[in-house]
Amino acid sequence: MPPQEQAEEAIVPTTNEMEIDGSNKEEERGGDEEAHASFSLKNVLWHGGSVWDAWFSCASNQVAQVLLTLPYSFSQLGMLSGVLLQLFYGFMGSWTAYLISVLYVEYRSRKEKEGVNFKNHVIQWFEVLDGLLGPYWKALGLGFNCTFLLFGSVIQLIGCASNIYYINDHLDKRTWTYIFGACCATTVFIPSFHNYRIWSFLGLGMTTYTAWYLTIAALIHGQVEEVTHSGPKKLVLYFTGATNILYTFGGHAVTVEIMHAMWKPQKFKHIYLMATLYVFTLTLPSAAAMYWAFGDMLLTHSNAFSLLPKTGFRDAAVVLMLIHQFITFGFACTPLYFVWEKVIGMHDTRSICLRALARLPVVIPIWFLAIIFPFFGPINSAVGALLVSFTVYIIPSLAHMLTYRSAVARQNAAEKPPFFLPSWTGMYAVNAFIVVWVLVVGFGLGGWASITNFVRQVNTFGLFAKCYQCPKPPSPPVAPSPLPHH
């Protein structure tokens, strides 16, 4: 049996086997599989299911193109709010990722007690909601999650075109979107999150280089002449920037799929927090240094690359970000591929080529939307306010509260409250606060600000904009009028 299938069989069969330190047979088999995988180069590079694989996947997926828009958000929010909101939403996002992991383990435990076998089936978030709360929650989770992942993929395509333009401006951004749409379509050949081991590792290295390049380049460049730091000065801009940060730390629409790819998914509980702490070392210095150096100039430059001088280091950062965006596109699209496969009855197909062909219809609307709405920074904020707010924060918090609303459910819970918040009442209070905060500030005020800003971009640049925020070519010199002859 291939290691991938062996690994999938080693996951969380019963409630009593949930203890991380327990020496049960399933965990022994998982350890054997990890050791077996290490002896094969193919398995080392291709079949990932360890805690480290999950950490790299979470950290790599959390920050991609948004790294380049955070300085833009700082110019809208001001330095203090930018730093505080990153910390606030980072820890809030880690908490809701923890809730999702708890609900996954609860769902898996219940189903496997009923004799359900997930050997050739990838569990997804909407199936967890369906199993725990019923079909209405399934529809809610499916709708928000798929739409978020769809536009998350759109953002990666827009980002690819925006970045490559700073190396080669002989083609406009719309043409580059056509080209990168075709390149990213090749992700249909990557079967599942087991197969992102080497990509996640490389992706995190690429964002680490880019973040520290932005930090060092901004400090070396120094402050521009007569730099101003006037933010925040408009409510629309303030809440647009805040929802972009909400989006930054809302990258766990693929949490369940990453967990399912683990040999021991019960160990996922604190991985997202550890990934977020590392991501802080990338996002806070780079955004703060860029805002310190360029100030309000960032209000009209949503891509941080656009303000830095062209050097070999900048070009290297652009190329690395392009490769990472390809990886992130695959991360966002893979759950959509799974959903589509299940709809058309192809999810159990073993042939990679047949599955790849079946997945292609998912890429086409993403490609088309990236061409219609090429608004780099504003679309991040709109997606954050309208989709991430529900997908990542509100729905997991409400689902956890409703799943454990009865005393019997709490008593038989597969995962008890964490050591730092051992009371169920405390968990309910935290979840209720998140629901109210994100509903009012994220969805309400953030939605108003983001849509207002987005409509303004459409009115300014129009749909199908050929080259969004490209520098205008210099006007040709006007020939002097000839002197009159006498």
Coordinates of C-alpha atoms in Angstrom, one line a residue, residues 12-469:
V12 CA -7.8 9.6 14.9
P13 CA -10.1 6.6 15.1
T14 CA -11.8 7.0 18.5
T15 CA -12.1 9.5 21.3
N16 CA -9.9 7.5 23.7
E17 CA -7.1 7.5 21.1
M18 CA -7.0 11.3 20.9
E19 CA -4.3 11.7 23.6
I20 CA -1.2 13.1 21.9
D21 CA 1.1 11.2 24.2
G22 CA -0.8 7.9 24.1
S23 CA 1.0 4.8 22.9
N24 CA -1.8 3.3 20.9
K25 CA -1.4 1.2 17.8
E26 CA -2.6 3.9 15.4
E27 CA 0.0 6.3 16.5
E28 CA 2.7 3.6 16.3
R29 CA 1.6 2.9 12.8
G30 CA 1.8 6.7 12.0
G31 CA 5.3 6.8 13.4
D32 CA 6.3 3.7 11.3
E33 CA 4.9 5.4 8.2
E34 CA 6.9 8.6 8.9
A35 CA 10.1 6.5 9.3
H36 CA 9.2 4.5 6.1
A37 CA 8.6 7.7 4.2
S38 CA 12.1 9.0 5.1
F39 CA 13.8 6.2 3.3
S40 CA 12.5 7.3 -0.1
L41 CA 13.5 10.5 -1.7
K42 CA 10.2 10.7 -3.5
N43 CA 8.3 10.4 -0.3
V44 CA 10.5 12.9 1.5
L45 CA 9.7 15.5 -1.2
W46 CA 6.2 14.5 -2.1
H47 CA 4.3 12.7 0.7
G48 CA 4.0 15.1 3.7
G49 CA 2.0 14.5 6.8
S50 CA 4.1 15.5 9.8
V51 CA 3.6 18.3 12.3
W52 CA 6.4 20.3 10.5
D53 CA 4.6 19.8 7.1
A54 CA 1.5 21.3 8.6
W55 CA 3.4 24.2 10.2
F56 CA 5.1 25.0 6.9
S57 CA 1.8 24.8 5.1
C58 CA 0.1 27.1 7.5
A59 CA 2.9 29.7 7.6
S60 CA 3.5 29.6 3.9
N61 CA -0.2 29.9 3.1
Q62 CA -0.9 32.6 5.6
V63 CA 1.3 35.3 4.0
A64 CA 1.7 35.5 0.3
Q65 CA 0.8 38.5 -1.9
V66 CA -0.8 40.2 1.1
L67 CA 2.8 40.8 2.4
L68 CA 3.1 43.5 -0.3
T69 CA -0.2 45.2 0.6
L70 CA 0.3 45.5 4.3
P71 CA 2.4 48.7 3.9
Y72 CA -0.6 50.1 2.0
S73 CA -2.8 49.2 4.9
F74 CA -0.4 50.9 7.4
S75 CA -0.7 54.1 5.3
Q76 CA -4.5 53.9 5.8
L77 CA -4.4 53.0 9.5
G78 CA -1.3 54.7 10.8
M79 CA 1.6 53.0 12.5
L80 CA 0.0 52.3 15.9
S81 CA -3.2 50.9 14.6
G82 CA -1.4 48.9 12.0
V83 CA 0.8 47.1 14.6
L84 CA -2.0 46.6 17.2
L85 CA -4.5 45.3 14.6
Q86 CA -1.9 42.8 13.3
L87 CA -1.4 41.4 16.8
F88 CA -5.2 41.4 17.5
Y89 CA -6.3 39.7 14.4
G90 CA -3.3 37.3 14.4
F91 CA -4.3 35.9 17.8
M92 CA -8.0 35.9 16.9
G93 CA -7.2 34.0 13.7
S94 CA -5.2 31.5 15.7
W95 CA -8.1 31.0 18.1
T96 CA -10.6 30.3 15.4
A97 CA -8.2 27.9 13.6
Y98 CA -8.0 26.0 16.9
L99 CA -11.8 25.9 17.0
I100 CA -11.9 24.4 13.4
S101 CA -9.3 21.8 14.4
V102 CA -11.4 20.8 17.5
L103 CA -14.6 20.5 15.4
Y104 CA -12.7 18.4 12.8
V105 CA -11.5 16.0 15.5
E106 CA -15.0 15.8 16.9
Y107 CA -16.6 15.1 13.5
R108 CA -14.0 12.5 12.6
S109 CA -14.3 10.8 16.0
R110 CA -18.1 10.5 15.7
K111 CA -18.1 9.3 12.1
E112 CA -15.4 6.6 12.7
K113 CA -17.4 5.3 15.7
E114 CA -20.2 4.8 13.2
G115 CA -17.8 2.8 11.0
V116 CA -17.3 5.4 8.3
N117 CA -14.0 5.0 6.3
F118 CA -12.2 8.0 5.0
K119 CA -9.5 6.1 3.2
N120 CA -10.0 7.6 -0.2
H121 CA -11.9 10.7 0.9
V122 CA -10.6 14.1 1.9
I123 CA -12.7 15.7 4.6
Q124 CA -13.6 19.3 4.1
W125 CA -15.0 22.1 6.3
F126 CA -18.5 22.0 4.9
E127 CA -18.7 18.2 5.6
V128 CA -17.7 18.9 9.2
L129 CA -20.5 21.4 9.6
D130 CA -22.9 19.0 7.9
G131 CA -22.0 16.2 10.2
L132 CA -22.1 18.3 13.4
L133 CA -24.9 20.8 12.7
G134 CA -26.9 19.7 9.7
P135 CA -27.5 20.6 6.0
Y136 CA -28.2 24.3 6.5
W137 CA -24.8 24.8 8.0
K138 CA -23.3 22.7 5.3
A139 CA -24.7 25.1 2.7
L140 CA -23.5 28.1 4.6
G141 CA -20.0 26.8 5.0
L142 CA -19.8 25.6 1.4
G143 CA -21.0 28.9 0.0
F144 CA -18.7 31.2 2.0
N145 CA -15.7 28.9 1.8
C146 CA -15.8 28.3 -1.9
T147 CA -16.4 31.9 -2.7
F148 CA -13.5 33.0 -0.4
L149 CA -11.2 30.4 -2.0
L150 CA -12.3 31.5 -5.5
F151 CA -11.5 35.1 -4.9
G152 CA -8.3 34.2 -3.0
S153 CA -7.1 32.5 -6.2
V154 CA -8.2 35.5 -8.2
I155 CA -6.0 37.7 -5.9
Q156 CA -3.0 35.5 -6.6
L157 CA -3.4 35.9 -10.3
I158 CA -3.8 39.7 -10.0
G159 CA -0.7 39.7 -7.8
C160 CA 1.4 37.7 -10.3
A161 CA 0.6 40.2 -13.1
S162 CA 1.3 43.2 -10.8
N163 CA 4.6 41.8 -9.6
I164 CA 6.1 40.7 -13.0
Y165 CA 5.2 44.2 -14.4
Y166 CA 8.0 45.7 -12.2
I167 CA 10.6 43.5 -14.0
N168 CA 9.1 43.6 -17.5
D169 CA 6.8 46.4 -18.4
H170 CA 6.8 45.7 -22.1
L171 CA 3.5 43.9 -21.6
D172 CA 0.6 45.4 -19.7
K173 CA -0.7 43.7 -16.5
R174 CA -3.8 42.3 -18.3
T175 CA -1.6 40.4 -20.7
W176 CA 0.5 39.1 -17.9
T177 CA -2.7 37.9 -16.2
Y178 CA -3.5 35.8 -19.3
I179 CA 0.0 34.3 -19.2
F180 CA 0.0 33.5 -15.5
G181 CA -3.5 32.1 -15.6
A182 CA -2.2 29.5 -18.0
C183 CA 0.8 28.8 -15.7
C184 CA -1.3 28.5 -12.5
A185 CA -3.7 26.1 -14.3
T186 CA -0.9 23.4 -14.0
T187 CA -1.8 23.1 -10.3
V188 CA -4.6 20.7 -11.4
F189 CA -1.9 18.0 -11.5
I190 CA -1.1 18.3 -7.7
P191 CA -3.4 15.6 -6.1
S192 CA -3.7 16.8 -2.5
F193 CA -2.1 18.6 0.4
H194 CA 0.0 15.5 1.1
N195 CA 2.0 16.6 -2.0
Y196 CA 2.8 20.2 -1.0
R197 CA 5.7 19.2 1.3
I198 CA 8.6 20.7 -0.7
W199 CA 6.4 23.6 -2.0
S200 CA 5.4 24.7 1.5
F201 CA 9.0 24.7 2.6
L202 CA 10.2 26.7 -0.4
G203 CA 7.3 29.0 -0.2
L204 CA 8.0 30.1 3.3
G205 CA 11.7 30.7 2.4
M206 CA 10.5 32.9 -0.4
T207 CA 8.2 35.1 1.7
T208 CA 10.9 35.3 4.4
Y209 CA 13.4 36.7 1.8
T210 CA 10.8 39.1 0.4
A211 CA 9.8 40.4 3.9
W212 CA 13.3 41.1 5.0
Y213 CA 14.2 42.6 1.6
L214 CA 11.3 45.1 2.0
T215 CA 12.5 45.9 5.5
I216 CA 16.2 46.3 4.7
A217 CA 15.6 48.1 1.4
A218 CA 13.2 50.6 3.0
L219 CA 15.7 51.3 5.8
I220 CA 18.6 51.8 3.4
H221 CA 16.5 54.0 1.1
G222 CA 15.5 56.2 4.1
Q223 CA 12.6 58.5 4.3
V224 CA 11.5 60.3 1.1
E225 CA 11.8 64.0 1.0
E226 CA 9.0 65.8 2.9
V227 CA 7.5 62.4 4.0
T228 CA 4.2 62.6 5.7
H229 CA 2.4 60.1 7.9
S230 CA -1.1 61.5 8.1
G231 CA -3.0 58.2 8.6
P232 CA -5.6 57.6 9.8
K233 CA -7.5 60.6 8.3
K234 CA -10.6 59.0 6.7
L235 CA -13.0 56.4 8.1
V236 CA -13.3 54.7 4.7
L237 CA -9.5 54.3 4.4
Y238 CA -9.2 53.2 8.1
F239 CA -11.7 50.3 7.9
T240 CA -10.4 49.3 4.4
G241 CA -7.0 48.9 5.9
A242 CA -8.3 47.1 9.0
T243 CA -10.2 44.5 6.8
N244 CA -7.1 43.9 4.8
I245 CA -5.3 42.8 8.0
L246 CA -8.4 40.8 8.9
Y247 CA -7.9 39.0 5.6
T248 CA -4.1 38.6 6.2
F249 CA -4.6 36.4 9.3
G250 CA -7.7 34.6 7.8
G251 CA -5.8 32.1 5.7
H252 CA -7.3 29.1 7.3
A253 CA -10.0 28.3 4.8
V254 CA -7.9 25.3 4.1
T255 CA -7.3 24.2 7.7
V256 CA -9.4 21.1 7.5
E257 CA -7.6 19.9 4.3
I258 CA -4.2 20.5 5.9
M259 CA -5.3 18.6 9.0
H260 CA -6.6 15.7 7.0
A261 CA -3.2 15.4 5.3
M262 CA -1.5 14.9 8.6
W263 CA -0.6 11.5 10.0
K264 CA -1.8 12.6 13.4
P265 CA -4.2 15.5 13.0
Q266 CA -4.9 15.8 16.8
K267 CA -1.5 17.4 17.0
F268 CA -2.6 20.4 14.9
K269 CA -4.2 22.3 17.8
H270 CA -1.4 24.8 18.3
I271 CA 0.3 24.7 15.0
Y272 CA -1.6 27.7 13.5
L273 CA -0.5 29.8 16.5
M274 CA 3.1 28.9 16.1
A275 CA 2.8 29.7 12.4
T276 CA 1.3 33.1 13.2
L277 CA 4.1 34.0 15.7
Y278 CA 6.6 33.4 12.9
V279 CA 4.6 35.4 10.4
F280 CA 4.6 38.4 12.8
T281 CA 8.4 38.4 12.3
L282 CA 7.8 39.0 8.6
T283 CA 4.8 41.3 8.5
L284 CA 5.4 43.7 11.3
P285 CA 9.0 44.8 10.4
S286 CA 8.4 45.0 6.6
A287 CA 5.1 47.0 6.8
A288 CA 6.5 49.4 9.5
A289 CA 9.7 50.0 7.7
M290 CA 8.0 50.7 4.4
Y291 CA 5.5 53.1 6.0
W292 CA 8.3 54.9 7.8
A293 CA 10.2 55.4 4.6
F294 CA 7.4 56.3 2.2
G295 CA 4.5 57.4 4.4
D296 CA 1.4 58.7 2.5
M297 CA 2.9 57.8 -0.9
L298 CA 1.7 54.2 -0.2
L299 CA -1.9 55.4 -0.4
T300 CA -1.7 55.3 -4.2
H301 CA 0.7 52.4 -4.4
S302 CA -0.9 49.2 -3.1
N303 CA 2.0 47.0 -4.2
A304 CA 5.1 47.8 -2.1
F305 CA 7.5 46.8 -4.9
S306 CA 6.3 49.9 -6.9
L307 CA 8.1 52.3 -4.6
L308 CA 11.5 50.6 -4.3
P309 CA 14.3 51.2 -6.8
K310 CA 15.0 48.5 -9.4
T311 CA 17.9 46.4 -8.2
G312 CA 19.0 42.7 -8.5
F313 CA 17.7 42.2 -4.9
R314 CA 14.3 43.6 -5.8
D315 CA 14.1 41.5 -9.0
A316 CA 15.0 38.4 -7.0
A317 CA 12.2 39.2 -4.5
V318 CA 9.7 39.7 -7.4
V319 CA 10.7 36.3 -8.9
L320 CA 10.4 34.5 -5.6
M321 CA 7.0 36.0 -4.9
L322 CA 5.8 34.9 -8.3
I323 CA 6.8 31.3 -7.6
H324 CA 5.2 31.6 -4.1
Q325 CA 2.0 32.9 -5.7
F326 CA 1.9 29.9 -7.9
I327 CA 2.1 27.7 -4.7
T328 CA -0.5 29.8 -2.9
F329 CA -2.8 29.6 -6.0
G330 CA -2.6 25.8 -5.7
F331 CA -3.3 26.0 -1.9
A332 CA -6.5 28.0 -2.5
C333 CA -7.6 26.0 -5.5
T334 CA -7.1 22.5 -4.2
P335 CA -10.2 22.6 -1.9
L336 CA -12.2 23.9 -4.8
Y337 CA -10.9 21.0 -6.9
F338 CA -12.0 18.6 -4.2
V339 CA -15.5 20.1 -4.1
W340 CA -15.8 20.0 -7.9
E341 CA -14.6 16.4 -8.0
K342 CA -17.2 15.4 -5.5
V343 CA -19.9 17.1 -7.5
I344 CA -19.1 15.3 -10.7
G345 CA -18.2 12.0 -9.1
M346 CA -14.5 12.0 -9.8
H347 CA -13.1 12.3 -6.3
D348 CA -12.2 8.6 -6.0
T349 CA -10.5 8.5 -9.4
R350 CA -6.9 7.3 -9.2
S351 CA -5.7 8.6 -12.5
I352 CA -3.9 12.0 -12.0
C353 CA -4.4 13.0 -15.6
L354 CA -8.1 12.3 -15.6
R355 CA -8.6 14.2 -12.4
A356 CA -6.5 17.1 -13.8
L357 CA -8.7 17.2 -16.9
A358 CA -11.8 17.2 -14.7
R359 CA -10.5 20.1 -12.6
L360 CA -9.8 22.5 -15.4
P361 CA -13.3 24.1 -15.4
V362 CA -12.5 25.4 -11.9
V363 CA -9.6 27.5 -13.2
I364 CA -11.5 29.3 -16.0
P365 CA -13.8 31.5 -13.9
I366 CA -10.9 32.4 -11.7
W367 CA -8.9 33.5 -14.7
F368 CA -11.9 35.5 -16.0
L369 CA -12.5 37.3 -12.7
A370 CA -8.9 38.3 -12.4
I371 CA -9.2 40.1 -15.8
I372 CA -12.4 41.8 -14.9
F373 CA -11.4 43.1 -11.4
P374 CA -7.6 43.8 -11.4
F375 CA -7.8 46.0 -8.3
F376 CA -5.0 44.7 -6.2
G377 CA -5.3 46.3 -2.7
P378 CA -9.1 47.0 -2.7
I379 CA -10.1 43.5 -3.6
N380 CA -8.1 42.2 -0.6
S381 CA -10.1 44.4 1.7
A382 CA -13.5 43.5 0.1
V383 CA -12.8 39.8 0.3
G384 CA -11.7 40.2 3.9
A385 CA -14.9 42.1 4.9
L386 CA -17.5 40.1 3.0
L387 CA -16.1 36.6 3.0
V388 CA -13.2 36.1 5.5
S389 CA -15.3 37.6 8.3
F390 CA -17.8 34.8 8.0
T391 CA -15.7 31.9 6.7
V392 CA -12.8 32.3 9.2
Y393 CA -14.2 34.0 12.3
I394 CA -18.0 34.0 12.7
I395 CA -19.0 30.6 11.4
P396 CA -16.3 28.6 13.3
S397 CA -17.1 30.5 16.5
L398 CA -20.9 29.9 16.2
A399 CA -20.4 26.3 15.1
H400 CA -18.3 25.6 18.2
M401 CA -20.9 27.2 20.5
L402 CA -23.8 25.2 18.9
T403 CA -21.9 21.9 18.8
Y404 CA -21.2 22.0 22.5
R405 CA -24.4 23.7 23.7
S406 CA -25.6 20.6 25.6
A407 CA -24.1 19.2 28.7
V408 CA -23.9 15.7 27.1
A409 CA -21.9 17.1 24.1
R410 CA -19.5 18.9 26.5
Q411 CA -19.1 15.8 28.7
N412 CA -18.4 13.5 25.7
A413 CA -16.3 16.1 23.7
A414 CA -13.3 14.5 21.9
E415 CA -11.3 17.7 22.8
K416 CA -11.7 19.4 26.2
P417 CA -11.1 23.2 26.6
P418 CA -7.4 24.2 26.4
F419 CA -5.3 24.5 29.6
F420 CA -5.1 28.3 29.3
L421 CA -8.9 28.6 29.2
P422 CA -10.2 25.5 31.0
S423 CA -13.8 26.7 31.4
W424 CA -16.5 26.1 28.8
T425 CA -18.1 29.4 29.9
G426 CA -14.9 31.2 29.2
M427 CA -14.8 29.6 25.7
Y428 CA -18.4 30.7 25.1
A429 CA -17.5 34.3 26.1
V430 CA -14.5 34.4 23.8
N431 CA -16.5 33.0 20.9
A432 CA -19.4 35.4 21.5
F433 CA -17.0 38.4 21.6
I434 CA -15.4 37.3 18.2
V435 CA -18.8 36.9 16.6
V436 CA -20.0 40.4 17.7
W437 CA -16.7 42.1 17.0
V438 CA -16.2 40.7 13.5
L439 CA -19.9 41.2 12.6
V440 CA -19.9 44.8 13.6
V441 CA -16.3 46.0 12.8
G442 CA -15.2 43.5 10.2
F443 CA -18.4 42.8 8.2
G444 CA -20.4 46.0 9.0
L445 CA -17.9 48.9 9.0
G446 CA -15.3 47.0 7.0
G447 CA -17.8 46.0 4.4
W448 CA -19.0 49.6 4.0
A449 CA -15.5 50.9 3.7
S450 CA -14.2 48.2 1.3
I451 CA -17.2 48.4 -1.0
T452 CA -17.0 52.1 -1.1
N453 CA -13.3 52.0 -2.0
F454 CA -13.9 49.2 -4.5
V455 CA -16.6 51.1 -6.3
R456 CA -14.3 54.1 -6.4
Q457 CA -11.6 52.0 -8.2
V458 CA -14.1 50.7 -10.7
N459 CA -15.3 54.2 -11.5
T460 CA -11.8 55.5 -11.8
F461 CA -10.2 52.6 -13.8
G462 CA -13.2 50.8 -15.2
L463 CA -13.7 47.0 -15.5
F464 CA -11.1 45.0 -17.5
A465 CA -8.6 47.7 -16.7
K466 CA -5.6 47.2 -18.9
C467 CA -2.9 48.3 -16.5
Y468 CA -4.2 49.1 -13.0
Q469 CA -2.0 51.7 -11.2

